PDB file of C-alpha atoms in Angstrom:
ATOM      1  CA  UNK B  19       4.972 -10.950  -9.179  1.00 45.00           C
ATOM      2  CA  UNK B  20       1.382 -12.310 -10.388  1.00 47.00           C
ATOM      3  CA  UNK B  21      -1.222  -9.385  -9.708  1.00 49.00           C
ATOM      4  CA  UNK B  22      -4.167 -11.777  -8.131  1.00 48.00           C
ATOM      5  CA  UNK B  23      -7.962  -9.949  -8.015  1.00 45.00           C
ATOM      6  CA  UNK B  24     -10.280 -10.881  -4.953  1.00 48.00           C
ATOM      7  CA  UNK B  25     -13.559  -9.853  -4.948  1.00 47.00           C
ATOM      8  CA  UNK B  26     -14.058  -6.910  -3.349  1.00 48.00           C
ATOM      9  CA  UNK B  27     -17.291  -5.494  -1.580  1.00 51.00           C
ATOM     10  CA  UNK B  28     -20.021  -3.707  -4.215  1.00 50.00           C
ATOM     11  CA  UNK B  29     -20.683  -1.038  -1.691  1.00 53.00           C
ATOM     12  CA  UNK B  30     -17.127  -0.525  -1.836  1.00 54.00           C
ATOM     13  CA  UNK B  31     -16.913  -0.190  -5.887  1.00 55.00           C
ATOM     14  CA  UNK B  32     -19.668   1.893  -6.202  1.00 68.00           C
ATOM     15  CA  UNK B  33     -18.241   4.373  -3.615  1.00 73.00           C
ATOM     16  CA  UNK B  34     -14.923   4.728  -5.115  1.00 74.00           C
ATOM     17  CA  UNK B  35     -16.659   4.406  -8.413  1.00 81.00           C
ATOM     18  CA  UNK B  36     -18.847   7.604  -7.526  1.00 84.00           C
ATOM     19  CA  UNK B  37     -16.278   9.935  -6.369  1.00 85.00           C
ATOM     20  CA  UNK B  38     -14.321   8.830  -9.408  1.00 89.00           C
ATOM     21  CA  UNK B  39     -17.041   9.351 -12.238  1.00 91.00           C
ATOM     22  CA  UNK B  40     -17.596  13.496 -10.327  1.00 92.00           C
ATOM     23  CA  UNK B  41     -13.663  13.868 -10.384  1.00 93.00           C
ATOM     24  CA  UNK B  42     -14.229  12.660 -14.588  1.00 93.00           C
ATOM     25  CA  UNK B  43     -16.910  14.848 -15.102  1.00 95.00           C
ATOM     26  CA  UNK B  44     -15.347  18.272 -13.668  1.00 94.00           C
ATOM     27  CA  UNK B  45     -12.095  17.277 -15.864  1.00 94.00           C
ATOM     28  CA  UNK B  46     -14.186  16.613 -18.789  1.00 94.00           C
ATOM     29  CA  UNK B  47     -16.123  20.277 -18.620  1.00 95.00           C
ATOM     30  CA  UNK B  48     -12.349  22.174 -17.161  1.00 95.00           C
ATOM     31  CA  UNK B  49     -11.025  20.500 -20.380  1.00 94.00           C
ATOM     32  CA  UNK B  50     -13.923  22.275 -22.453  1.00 94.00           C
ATOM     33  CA  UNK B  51     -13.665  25.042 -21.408  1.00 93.00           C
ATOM     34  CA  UNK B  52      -9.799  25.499 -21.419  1.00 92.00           C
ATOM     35  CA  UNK B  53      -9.687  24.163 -25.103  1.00 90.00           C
ATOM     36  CA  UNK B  54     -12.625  26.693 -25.735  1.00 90.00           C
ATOM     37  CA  UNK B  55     -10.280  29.349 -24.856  1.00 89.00           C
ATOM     38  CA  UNK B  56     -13.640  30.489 -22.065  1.00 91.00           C
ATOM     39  CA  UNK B  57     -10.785  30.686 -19.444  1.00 91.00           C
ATOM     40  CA  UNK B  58      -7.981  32.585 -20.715  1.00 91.00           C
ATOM     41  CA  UNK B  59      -8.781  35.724 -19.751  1.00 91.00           C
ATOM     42  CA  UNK B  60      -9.775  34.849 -16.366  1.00 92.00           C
ATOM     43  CA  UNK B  61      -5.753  32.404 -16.434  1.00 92.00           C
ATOM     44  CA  UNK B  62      -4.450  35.523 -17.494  1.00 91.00           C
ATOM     45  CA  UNK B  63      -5.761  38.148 -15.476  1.00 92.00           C
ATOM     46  CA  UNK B  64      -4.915  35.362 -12.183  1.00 91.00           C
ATOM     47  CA  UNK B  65      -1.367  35.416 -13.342  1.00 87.00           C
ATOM     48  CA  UNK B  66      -1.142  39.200 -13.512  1.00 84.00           C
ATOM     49  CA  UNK B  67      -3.037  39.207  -9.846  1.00 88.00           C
ATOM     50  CA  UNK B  68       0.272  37.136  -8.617  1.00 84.00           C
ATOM     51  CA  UNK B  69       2.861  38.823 -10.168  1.00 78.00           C
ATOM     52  CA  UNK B  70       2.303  41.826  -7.783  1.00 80.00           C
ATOM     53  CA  UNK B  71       3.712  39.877  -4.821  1.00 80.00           C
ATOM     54  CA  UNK B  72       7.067  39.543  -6.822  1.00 79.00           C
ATOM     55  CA  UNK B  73       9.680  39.972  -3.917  1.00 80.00           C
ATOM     56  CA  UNK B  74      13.413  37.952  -3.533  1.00 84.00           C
ATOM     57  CA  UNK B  75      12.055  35.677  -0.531  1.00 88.00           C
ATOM     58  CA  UNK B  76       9.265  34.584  -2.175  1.00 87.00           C
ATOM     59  CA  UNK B  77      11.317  34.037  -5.618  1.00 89.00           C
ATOM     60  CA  UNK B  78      13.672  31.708  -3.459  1.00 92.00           C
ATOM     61  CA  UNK B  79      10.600  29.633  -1.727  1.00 92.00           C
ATOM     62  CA  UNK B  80       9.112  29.211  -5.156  1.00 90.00           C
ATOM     63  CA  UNK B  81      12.413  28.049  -6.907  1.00 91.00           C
ATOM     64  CA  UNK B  82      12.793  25.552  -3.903  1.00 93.00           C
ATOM     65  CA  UNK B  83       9.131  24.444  -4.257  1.00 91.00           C
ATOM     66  CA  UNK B  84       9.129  23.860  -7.588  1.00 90.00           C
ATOM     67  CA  UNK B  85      12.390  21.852  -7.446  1.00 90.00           C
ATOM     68  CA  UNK B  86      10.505  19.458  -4.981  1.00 89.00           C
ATOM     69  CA  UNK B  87       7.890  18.460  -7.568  1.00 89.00           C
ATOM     70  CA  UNK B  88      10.255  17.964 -10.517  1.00 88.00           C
ATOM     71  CA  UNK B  89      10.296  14.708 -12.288  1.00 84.00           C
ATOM     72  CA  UNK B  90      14.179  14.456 -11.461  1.00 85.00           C
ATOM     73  CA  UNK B  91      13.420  14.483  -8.173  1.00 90.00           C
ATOM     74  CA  UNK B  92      10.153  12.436  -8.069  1.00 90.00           C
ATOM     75  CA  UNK B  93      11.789   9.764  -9.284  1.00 90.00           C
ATOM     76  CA  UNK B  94      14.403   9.373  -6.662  1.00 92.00           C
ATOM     77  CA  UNK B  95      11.690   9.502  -4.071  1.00 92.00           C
ATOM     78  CA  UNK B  96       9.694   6.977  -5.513  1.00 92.00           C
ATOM     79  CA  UNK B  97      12.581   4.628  -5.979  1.00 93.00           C
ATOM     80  CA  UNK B  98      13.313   4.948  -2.288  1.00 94.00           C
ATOM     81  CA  UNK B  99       9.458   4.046  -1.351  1.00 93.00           C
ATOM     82  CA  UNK B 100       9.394   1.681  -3.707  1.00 94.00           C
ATOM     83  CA  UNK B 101      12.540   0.040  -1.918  1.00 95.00           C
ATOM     84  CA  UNK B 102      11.293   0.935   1.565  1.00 93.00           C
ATOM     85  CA  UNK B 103       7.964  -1.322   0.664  1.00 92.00           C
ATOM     86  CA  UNK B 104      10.186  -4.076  -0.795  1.00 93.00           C
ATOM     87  CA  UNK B 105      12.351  -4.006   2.015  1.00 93.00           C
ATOM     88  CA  UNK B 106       9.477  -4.134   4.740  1.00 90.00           C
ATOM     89  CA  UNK B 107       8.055  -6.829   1.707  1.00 91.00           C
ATOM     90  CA  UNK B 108       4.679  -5.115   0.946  1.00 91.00           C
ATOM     91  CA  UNK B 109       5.305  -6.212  -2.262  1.00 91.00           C
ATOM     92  CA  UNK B 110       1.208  -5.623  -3.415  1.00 92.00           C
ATOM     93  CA  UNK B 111       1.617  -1.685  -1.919  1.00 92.00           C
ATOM     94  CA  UNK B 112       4.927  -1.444  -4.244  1.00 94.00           C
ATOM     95  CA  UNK B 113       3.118  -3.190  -7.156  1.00 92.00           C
ATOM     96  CA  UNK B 114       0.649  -0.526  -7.512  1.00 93.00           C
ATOM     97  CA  UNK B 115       2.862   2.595  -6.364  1.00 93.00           C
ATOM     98  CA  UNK B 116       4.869   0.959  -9.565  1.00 93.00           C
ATOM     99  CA  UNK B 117       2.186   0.683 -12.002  1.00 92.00           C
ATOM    100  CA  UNK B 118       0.079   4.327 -11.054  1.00 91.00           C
ATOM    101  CA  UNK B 119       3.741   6.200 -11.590  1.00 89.00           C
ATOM    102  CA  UNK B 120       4.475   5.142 -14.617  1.00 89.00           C
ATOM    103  CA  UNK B 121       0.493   5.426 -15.633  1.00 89.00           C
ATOM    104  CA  UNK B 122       0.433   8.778 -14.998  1.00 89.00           C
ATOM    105  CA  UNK B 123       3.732   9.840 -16.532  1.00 86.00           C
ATOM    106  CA  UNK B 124       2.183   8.023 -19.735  1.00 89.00           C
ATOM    107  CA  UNK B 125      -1.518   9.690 -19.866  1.00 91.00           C
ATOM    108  CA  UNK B 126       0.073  13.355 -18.989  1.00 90.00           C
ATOM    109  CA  UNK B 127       3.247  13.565 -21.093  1.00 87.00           C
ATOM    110  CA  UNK B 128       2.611  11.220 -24.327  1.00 88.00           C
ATOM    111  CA  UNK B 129      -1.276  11.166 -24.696  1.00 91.00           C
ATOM    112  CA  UNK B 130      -3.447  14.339 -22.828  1.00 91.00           C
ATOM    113  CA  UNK B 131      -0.672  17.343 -23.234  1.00 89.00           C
ATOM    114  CA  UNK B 132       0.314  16.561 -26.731  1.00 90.00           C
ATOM    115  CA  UNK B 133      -3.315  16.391 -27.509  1.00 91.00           C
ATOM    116  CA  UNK B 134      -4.417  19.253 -26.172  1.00 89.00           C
ATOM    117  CA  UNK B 135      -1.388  21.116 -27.246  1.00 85.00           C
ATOM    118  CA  UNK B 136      -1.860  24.310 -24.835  1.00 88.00           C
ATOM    119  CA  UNK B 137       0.977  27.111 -24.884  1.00 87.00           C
ATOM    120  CA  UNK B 138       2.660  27.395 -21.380  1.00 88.00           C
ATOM    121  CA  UNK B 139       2.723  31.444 -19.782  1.00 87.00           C
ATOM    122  CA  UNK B 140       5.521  33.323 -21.998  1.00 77.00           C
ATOM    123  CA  UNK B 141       8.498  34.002 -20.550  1.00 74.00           C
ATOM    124  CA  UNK B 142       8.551  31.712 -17.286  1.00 68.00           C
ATOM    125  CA  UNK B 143      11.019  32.408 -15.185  1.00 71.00           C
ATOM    126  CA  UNK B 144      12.464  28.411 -15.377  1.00 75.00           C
ATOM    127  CA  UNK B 145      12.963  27.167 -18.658  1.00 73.00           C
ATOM    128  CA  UNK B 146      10.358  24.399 -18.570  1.00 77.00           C
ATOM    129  CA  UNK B 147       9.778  22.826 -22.361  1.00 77.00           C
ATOM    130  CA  UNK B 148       6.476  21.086 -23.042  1.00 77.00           C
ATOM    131  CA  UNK B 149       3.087  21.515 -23.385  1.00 84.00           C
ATOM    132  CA  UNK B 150       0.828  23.355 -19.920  1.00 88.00           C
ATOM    133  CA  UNK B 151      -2.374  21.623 -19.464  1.00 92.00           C
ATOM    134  CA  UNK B 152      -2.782  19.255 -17.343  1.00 92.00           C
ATOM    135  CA  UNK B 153      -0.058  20.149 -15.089  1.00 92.00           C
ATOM    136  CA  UNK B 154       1.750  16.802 -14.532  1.00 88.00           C
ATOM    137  CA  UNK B 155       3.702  18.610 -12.140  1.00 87.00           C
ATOM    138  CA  UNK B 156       1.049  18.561 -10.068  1.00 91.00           C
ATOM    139  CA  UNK B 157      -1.183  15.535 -10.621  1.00 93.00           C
ATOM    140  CA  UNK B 158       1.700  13.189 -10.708  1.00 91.00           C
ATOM    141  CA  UNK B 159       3.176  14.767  -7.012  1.00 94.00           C
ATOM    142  CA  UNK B 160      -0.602  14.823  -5.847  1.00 95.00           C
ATOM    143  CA  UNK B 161      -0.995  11.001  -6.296  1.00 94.00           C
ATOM    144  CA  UNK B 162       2.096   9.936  -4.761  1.00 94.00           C
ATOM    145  CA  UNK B 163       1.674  11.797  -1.970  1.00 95.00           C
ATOM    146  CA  UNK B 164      -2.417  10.904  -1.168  1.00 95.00           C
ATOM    147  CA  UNK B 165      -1.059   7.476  -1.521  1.00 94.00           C
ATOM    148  CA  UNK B 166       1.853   7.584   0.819  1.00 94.00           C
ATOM    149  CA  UNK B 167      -0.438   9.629   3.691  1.00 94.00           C
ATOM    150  CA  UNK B 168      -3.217   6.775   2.645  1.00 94.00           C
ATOM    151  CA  UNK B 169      -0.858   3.556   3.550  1.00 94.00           C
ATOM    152  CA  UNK B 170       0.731   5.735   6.938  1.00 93.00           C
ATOM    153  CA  UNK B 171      -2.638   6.091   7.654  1.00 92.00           C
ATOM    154  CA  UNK B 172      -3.531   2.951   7.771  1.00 91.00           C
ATOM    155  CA  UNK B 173      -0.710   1.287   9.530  1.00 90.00           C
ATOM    156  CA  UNK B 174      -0.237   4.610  11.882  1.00 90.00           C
ATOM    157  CA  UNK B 175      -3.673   5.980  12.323  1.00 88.00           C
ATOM    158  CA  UNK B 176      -2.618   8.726  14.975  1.00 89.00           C
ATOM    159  CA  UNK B 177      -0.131   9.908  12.314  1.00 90.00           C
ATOM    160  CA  UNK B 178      -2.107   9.899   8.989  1.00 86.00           C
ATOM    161  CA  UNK B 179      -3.769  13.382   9.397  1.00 91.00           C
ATOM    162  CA  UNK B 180      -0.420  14.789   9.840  1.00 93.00           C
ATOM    163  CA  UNK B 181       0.501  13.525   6.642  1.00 92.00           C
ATOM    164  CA  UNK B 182      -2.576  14.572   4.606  1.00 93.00           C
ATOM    165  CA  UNK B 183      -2.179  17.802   5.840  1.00 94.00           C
ATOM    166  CA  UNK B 184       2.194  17.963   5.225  1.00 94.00           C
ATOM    167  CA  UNK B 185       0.579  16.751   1.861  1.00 93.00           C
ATOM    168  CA  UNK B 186      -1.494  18.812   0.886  1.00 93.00           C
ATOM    169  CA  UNK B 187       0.425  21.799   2.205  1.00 94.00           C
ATOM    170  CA  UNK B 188       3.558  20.552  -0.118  1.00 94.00           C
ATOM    171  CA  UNK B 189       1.636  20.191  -3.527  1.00 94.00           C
ATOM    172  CA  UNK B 190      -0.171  23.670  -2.568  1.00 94.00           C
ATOM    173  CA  UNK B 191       3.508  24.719  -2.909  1.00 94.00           C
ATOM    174  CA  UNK B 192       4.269  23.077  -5.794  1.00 94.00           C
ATOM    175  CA  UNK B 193       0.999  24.775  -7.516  1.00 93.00           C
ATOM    176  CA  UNK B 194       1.761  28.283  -6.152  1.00 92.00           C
ATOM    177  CA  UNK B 195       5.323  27.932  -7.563  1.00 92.00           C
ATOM    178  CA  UNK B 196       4.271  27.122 -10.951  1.00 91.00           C
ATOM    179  CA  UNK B 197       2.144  30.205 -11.037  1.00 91.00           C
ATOM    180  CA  UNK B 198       4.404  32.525  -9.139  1.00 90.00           C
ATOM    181  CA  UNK B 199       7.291  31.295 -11.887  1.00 90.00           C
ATOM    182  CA  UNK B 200       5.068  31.884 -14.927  1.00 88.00           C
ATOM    183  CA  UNK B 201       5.476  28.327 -16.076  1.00 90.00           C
ATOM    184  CA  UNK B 202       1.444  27.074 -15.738  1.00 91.00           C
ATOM    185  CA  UNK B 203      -1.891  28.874 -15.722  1.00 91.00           C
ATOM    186  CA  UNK B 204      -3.679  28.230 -13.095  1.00 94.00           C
ATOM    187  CA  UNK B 205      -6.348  26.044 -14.699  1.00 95.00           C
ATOM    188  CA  UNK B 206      -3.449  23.378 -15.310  1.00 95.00           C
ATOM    189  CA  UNK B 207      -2.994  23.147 -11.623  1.00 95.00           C
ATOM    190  CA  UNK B 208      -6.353  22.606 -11.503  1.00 95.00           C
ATOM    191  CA  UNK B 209      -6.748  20.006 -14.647  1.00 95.00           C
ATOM    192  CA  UNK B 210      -3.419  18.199 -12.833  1.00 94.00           C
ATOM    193  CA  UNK B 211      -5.353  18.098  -9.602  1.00 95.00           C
ATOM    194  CA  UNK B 212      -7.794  16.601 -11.507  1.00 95.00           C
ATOM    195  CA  UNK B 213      -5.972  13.837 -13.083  1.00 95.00           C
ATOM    196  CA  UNK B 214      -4.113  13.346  -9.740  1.00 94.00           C
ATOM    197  CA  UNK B 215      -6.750  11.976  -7.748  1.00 95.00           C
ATOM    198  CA  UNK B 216      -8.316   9.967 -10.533  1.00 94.00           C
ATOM    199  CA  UNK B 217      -4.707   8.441 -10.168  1.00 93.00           C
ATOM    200  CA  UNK B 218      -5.441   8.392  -6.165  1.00 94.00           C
ATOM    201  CA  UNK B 219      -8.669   6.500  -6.672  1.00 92.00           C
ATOM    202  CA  UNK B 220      -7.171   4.190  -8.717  1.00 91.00           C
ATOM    203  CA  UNK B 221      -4.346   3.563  -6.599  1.00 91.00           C
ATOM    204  CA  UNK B 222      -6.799   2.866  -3.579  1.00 91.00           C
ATOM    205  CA  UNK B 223      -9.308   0.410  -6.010  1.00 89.00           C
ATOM    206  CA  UNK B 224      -6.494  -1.461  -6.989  1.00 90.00           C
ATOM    207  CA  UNK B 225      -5.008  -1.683  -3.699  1.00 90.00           C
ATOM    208  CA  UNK B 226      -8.284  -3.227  -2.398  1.00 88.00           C
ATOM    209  CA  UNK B 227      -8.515  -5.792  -5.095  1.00 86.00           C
ATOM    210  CA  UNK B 228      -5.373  -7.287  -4.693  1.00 85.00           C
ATOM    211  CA  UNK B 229      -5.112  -7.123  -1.115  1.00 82.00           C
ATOM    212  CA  UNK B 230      -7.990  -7.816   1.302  1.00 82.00           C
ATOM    213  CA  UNK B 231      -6.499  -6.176   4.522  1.00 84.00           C
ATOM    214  CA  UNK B 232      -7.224  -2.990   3.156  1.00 82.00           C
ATOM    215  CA  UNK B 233     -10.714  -3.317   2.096  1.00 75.00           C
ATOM    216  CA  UNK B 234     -12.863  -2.225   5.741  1.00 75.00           C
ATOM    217  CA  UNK B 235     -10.284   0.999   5.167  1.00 69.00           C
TER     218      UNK B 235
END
């Protein structure tokens, strides 16, 4: 299906366009710094500061929270949204749910961690191969689920809060686990973040361009 742009409102642009260029910038100088090496010892020092509150309970949560956010996973979940859409035949919502996955996947695992080339925590407690920074654990979870809470929002108003706030209480998880487990510092959570609502903002844009119902949201 034909991907048709409408104009869309310049007050519109340049407010998306705003929060997007700040969200660029703070990348661009976290990326400095990290490839500077000007935050290892504070990453390091952070992941010593959470391995005192090693206990089994915690160990469990953090296996199961991690799990949540794995690619495996992810892309189960996004096949059944992507289905659910097709089904309900919000084919434009599905289009760009389809093309921001797969976007993501492509700028964190083939073109930003191979060029940054940072060294994951040594030894995490999951065997997780691949380079650390940006976390694409994180960014490509934090998308997917800003964009679900965005379209229940919008079609169940009274209910989109909850789901911002189930959101953003999940990915928290996923971050904590990835520190608790030793597998990313914590300025890859934050790079992933990052990169995740750049993918958001996107998402949104596109949505608006293609589908003028959604552009006085």
């Amino acid at each position: 299906m034909k991907l048709k742009l409408r104009q869309y409102p310049l007050d519109k642009i340049n407010k998306n366009l705003f929060f997007f260029i700040v969200i660029l910038l703070l990348f661009i100088w976290l990326t400095a710094e990290v490839v500077s090496g000007n935050l290892d010892g504070w990453d390091r020092n952070f992941l010593d500061w959470v391995r005192h509150f090693h206990h089994p309970s915690l160990m469990i949560l953090a296996r199961v929270s991690y799990f949540l956010g794995e690619a495996e996973v992810v892309v189960f979940i996004v096949i059944g949204i992507l289905a659910f859409l097709c089904w309900k035949r919000y084919w434009k919502e599905a289009q760009v749910l389809a093309i921001s996955a797969l976007g993501v996947l492509l700028l964190i695992d083939k073109i930003l961690k191979p060029w940054f080339g940072r060294i994951r925590p040594a030894p995490g407690v999951i065997d997780v191969h691949g380079k650390s920074f940006p976390s694409g654990h994180l960014s490509g979870n934090f998308m997917l689920y800003l964009y679900l809470s965005y379209l229940v929002s919008f079609y169940f108003p009274k209910w989109g809060i909850y789901f911002y706030i189930a959101s953003t209480i999940l990915v928290s998880m996923m971050g904590w686990a990835s520190i608790y487990l030793n597998i990313h510092w914590f300025t890859d959570l934050i790079g992933g973040l990052c990169i995740g609502y750049l993918g958001f903002i996107f998402c949104v844009t596109l949505l608006k361009l293609i589908s003028k119902k959604y552009r006085n949201s």
